[in-house]
Amino acid sequence: MSRRLTPRGKERRAQLIDYATKRFATDGYHPTSVADIVDGLGVGKGVFYWYFASKEELFIEILRTSQRDMRRRQQRAIEGVDDPVRRVELGIRAGVEWLAANNDLRRLFEFARTESTFAGSMKAGQSVLVSDAVVHLKEAIVEGRIPDRDPEALAWAILGVSNQLIHVYIDGDSMDAPQIADTVVDFCMEGLGVRR
Amino acid sequence: MSRRLTPRGKERRAQLIDYATKRFATDGYHPTSVADIVDGLGVGKGVFYWYFASKEELFIEILRTSQRDMRRRQQRAIEGVDDPVRRVELGIRAGVEWLAANNDLRRLFEFARTESTFAGSMKAGQSVLVSDAVVHLKEAIVEGRIPDRDPEALAWAILGVSNQLIHVYIDGDSMDAPQIADTVVDFCMEGLGVRR
DNA sequence: AGCGAACTAGACCGGTCGGTCAAGAAGGTT
DNA sequence: AACCTTCTTGACCGACCGGTCTAGTTCGCT
């Protein structure tokens, strides 16, 4: 699906994406029908299928552009920083802040990972983030700044901590984004801090 | 829903739960219809509604009993162990091994967290696990074995690492459960191991 | 003003959904 | 054998699903 869109058309399309994102995030993808979306916007069903080939296509589009946006933010946050450990930290903070600011999308990501139709698309996107992180982790290992362990596993672990703490503390809104970022960074840098 | 069940009835019920769990895990909760379940078992639809009041009730029952089972396994793994740090480690290992061995259920948990209908039930169950862990973490802090940080956040972080690494390495079957457990324990105990 | 492209409304379609129900088979107890 | 409870069948129901389509309106351009 790809049409020539006038400014008016682009805005409609954006409207549909925004509203659908919210509904998907609050009610779930399956329970939200196309009729719900167009009714909520007060437009006819034809509008939806003018801009999107299917409900599924819309959802995948939301996932793709969101993942791209998050990665961009992370890259902007670390550009020009020499210290690899510092780059990891800034990457974590940028990621946490993006996910906290786009909680709707975070929820969509969580769901998308659970259904085979979307899992592939999600895994691909996440793998990109992990590869990004692996570069810095490897550098940190080479420089002897952190012990030599599988950098990919470390990157996934970081992602896991970030997602979990945001999920708990944003949805339970008992912490703001910077506080969560502090907690995540702290745990990722030294874990429980057990002396062994 | 609760009926007097003969042994035969109990087995039917278990059959339904087993098969539905697998279908829910592979195809998703919504895409799996009640008709799919009974057809897959070669029985009539009435059978399903003889044992369960609704599709939703069945799903919640699966979640409840699974969470209980996982917690039991964790408790059995740490009973009689004096060292709180060791208890945390054994709890992590037991949790990881349970989730790896019951990957179907792990996927269901992942989905259940994303839909408002089931999120409450899931959160409650997870909170219990966290409270369990918090007890040992507090003790470890008091004994000076680990630095004094919010034990609840630590517990959630541990849960996040466990879920993420199992998700990645079991579904991509490139590691077995004990290896994953090692990796999780390692990360949780000392994180990236940054010297600060 | 006129025309084609962009956009919109909403009735409509076939299919599927979760759930019901009447009828009867199977099994245990007396 | 008679009888009651447990269990099973599958046709059926109304609701709703994603998606189509036709008839039209609005807009930008010449």
Coordinates of C-alpha atoms in Angstrom, one line a residue, chain B residues 15-192:
Chain B
Q15 CA -6.6 -33.1 28.0
L16 CA -8.4 -29.9 27.2
I17 CA -6.0 -27.9 29.3
D18 CA -2.9 -29.5 27.7
Y19 CA -4.0 -29.2 24.2
A20 CA -5.3 -25.6 24.6
T21 CA -2.1 -24.6 26.3
K22 CA -0.1 -25.8 23.3
R23 CA -2.4 -24.1 20.8
F24 CA -2.5 -20.8 22.7
A25 CA 1.3 -20.9 22.9
T26 CA 2.0 -21.6 19.3
D27 CA -0.9 -19.7 17.6
G28 CA -1.8 -17.1 20.2
Y29 CA -4.8 -16.9 22.5
H30 CA -7.1 -15.0 20.2
P31 CA -6.3 -16.8 17.0
T32 CA -7.0 -20.1 18.6
S33 CA -10.8 -20.7 18.6
V34 CA -12.7 -23.0 20.9
A35 CA -13.6 -24.9 17.7
D36 CA -9.9 -25.3 17.0
I37 CA -9.4 -26.9 20.4
V38 CA -12.3 -29.3 20.3
D39 CA -11.6 -30.3 16.7
G40 CA -8.0 -30.9 17.5
L41 CA -9.1 -33.3 20.2
G42 CA -11.8 -34.8 18.0
V43 CA -14.6 -34.1 20.4
G44 CA -17.8 -32.0 20.2
K45 CA -18.0 -28.4 21.4
G46 CA -20.3 -29.4 24.3
V47 CA -17.3 -31.1 25.9
F48 CA -15.5 -27.8 26.2
Y49 CA -18.4 -26.1 27.9
W50 CA -19.1 -29.0 30.1
Y51 CA -15.6 -28.4 31.8
F52 CA -15.2 -24.7 31.4
A53 CA -17.6 -21.8 31.6
S54 CA -15.7 -19.9 28.9
K55 CA -12.5 -19.7 26.9
E56 CA -11.4 -16.9 29.2
E57 CA -11.9 -19.0 32.3
L58 CA -9.8 -21.8 30.9
F59 CA -7.0 -19.4 30.1
I60 CA -7.0 -17.9 33.6
E61 CA -7.0 -21.3 35.1
I62 CA -3.9 -22.2 33.1
L63 CA -2.2 -19.1 34.3
R64 CA -3.1 -19.5 37.9
T65 CA -2.1 -23.1 38.2
S66 CA 1.1 -22.6 36.3
Q67 CA 2.2 -19.7 38.4
R68 CA 1.5 -21.7 41.5
D69 CA 3.6 -24.6 40.1
M70 CA 6.5 -22.4 39.3
R71 CA 6.6 -20.9 42.7
R72 CA 6.4 -24.3 44.4
R73 CA 9.4 -25.4 42.4
Q74 CA 11.4 -22.4 43.5
Q75 CA 10.5 -22.8 47.1
R76 CA 11.5 -26.5 47.0
A77 CA 14.8 -25.5 45.5
I78 CA 15.9 -23.2 48.3
E79 CA 14.4 -24.9 51.4
G80 CA 17.0 -25.5 54.0
V81 CA 19.6 -23.2 52.5
D82 CA 21.0 -20.7 55.0
D83 CA 23.0 -18.3 52.8
P84 CA 20.6 -15.7 51.4
V85 CA 22.8 -15.0 48.4
R86 CA 22.9 -18.7 47.6
R87 CA 19.1 -18.8 48.0
V88 CA 18.8 -16.0 45.4
E89 CA 21.0 -17.9 43.1
L90 CA 19.1 -21.2 43.5
G91 CA 15.8 -19.4 43.1
I92 CA 17.0 -17.9 39.8
R93 CA 18.2 -21.3 38.6
A94 CA 15.0 -23.0 39.5
G95 CA 12.9 -20.3 37.9
V96 CA 15.0 -20.4 34.7
E97 CA 14.8 -24.1 34.5
W98 CA 11.0 -24.2 35.1
L99 CA 10.4 -21.6 32.4
A100 CA 12.7 -23.4 30.0
A101 CA 11.0 -26.7 30.6
N102 CA 7.6 -25.1 30.3
N103 CA 8.3 -22.8 27.3
D104 CA 4.6 -23.0 26.3
L105 CA 3.6 -21.5 29.5
R106 CA 6.3 -18.9 29.4
R107 CA 4.9 -17.7 26.1
L108 CA 1.4 -17.6 27.6
F109 CA 2.7 -15.5 30.4
E110 CA 4.3 -13.1 28.0
F111 CA 1.0 -12.7 26.1
A112 CA -1.1 -12.5 29.3
R113 CA 0.9 -9.5 30.5
T114 CA -0.1 -7.6 27.4
E115 CA -3.9 -7.7 27.6
S116 CA -5.8 -5.9 30.3
T117 CA -8.1 -8.8 30.9
F118 CA -5.2 -10.9 32.1
A119 CA -2.6 -8.4 33.1
G120 CA -4.0 -8.1 36.7
S121 CA -3.8 -11.8 37.3
M122 CA -0.3 -12.0 35.9
K123 CA 1.0 -9.0 37.9
A124 CA -0.3 -10.5 41.0
G125 CA 1.5 -13.7 40.4
Q126 CA 4.7 -12.0 39.5
S127 CA 4.5 -9.8 42.5
V128 CA 4.4 -12.9 44.7
L129 CA 7.7 -14.1 43.2
V130 CA 9.2 -10.7 43.7
S131 CA 8.1 -10.6 47.3
D132 CA 9.7 -14.0 47.8
A133 CA 13.0 -12.7 46.4
V134 CA 12.9 -9.5 48.3
V135 CA 13.0 -11.4 51.6
H136 CA 16.4 -13.0 50.7
L137 CA 17.7 -9.8 49.2
K138 CA 17.0 -7.8 52.3
E139 CA 18.7 -10.4 54.4
A140 CA 21.7 -10.3 52.1
I141 CA 21.8 -6.5 52.5
V142 CA 21.6 -6.7 56.3
E143 CA 24.4 -9.2 56.3
G144 CA 26.4 -6.8 54.2
R145 CA 26.7 -9.4 51.4
I146 CA 25.4 -7.0 48.7
P147 CA 25.2 -3.2 48.6
D148 CA 22.1 -1.5 50.0
R149 CA 19.8 -0.9 47.1
D150 CA 16.0 -1.1 46.6
P151 CA 15.5 -4.9 46.9
E152 CA 12.2 -4.8 44.9
A153 CA 13.9 -3.2 41.9
L154 CA 16.6 -5.7 42.1
A155 CA 14.1 -8.6 42.1
W156 CA 12.2 -7.2 39.1
A157 CA 15.5 -6.8 37.3
I158 CA 16.4 -10.4 37.9
L159 CA 13.0 -11.4 36.6
G160 CA 13.6 -9.3 33.5
V161 CA 16.9 -10.8 32.7
S162 CA 15.6 -14.4 33.2
N163 CA 12.6 -13.9 31.0
Q164 CA 14.6 -12.2 28.2
L165 CA 17.5 -14.7 28.1
I166 CA 15.1 -17.6 28.1
H167 CA 13.1 -16.0 25.4
V168 CA 16.1 -15.5 23.2
Y169 CA 18.1 -18.6 23.8
I170 CA 15.3 -21.2 24.2
D171 CA 13.3 -20.1 21.2
G172 CA 16.5 -19.8 19.2
D173 CA 17.5 -23.1 20.8
S174 CA 21.2 -22.3 21.0
M175 CA 21.6 -22.9 24.7
D176 CA 20.1 -25.4 27.1
A177 CA 18.5 -24.5 30.4
P178 CA 21.6 -24.9 32.7
Q179 CA 23.7 -22.8 30.4
I180 CA 21.1 -20.1 30.3
A181 CA 20.8 -20.3 34.1
D182 CA 24.6 -19.8 34.4
T183 CA 24.4 -16.7 32.2
V184 CA 21.5 -15.2 34.0
V185 CA 23.1 -15.8 37.4
D186 CA 26.4 -14.4 36.2
F187 CA 24.8 -11.2 34.9
C188 CA 22.6 -10.8 38.0
M189 CA 25.4 -11.3 40.4
E190 CA 27.9 -8.8 38.9
G191 CA 26.2 -7.2 35.8
L192 CA 28.7 -6.0 33.3

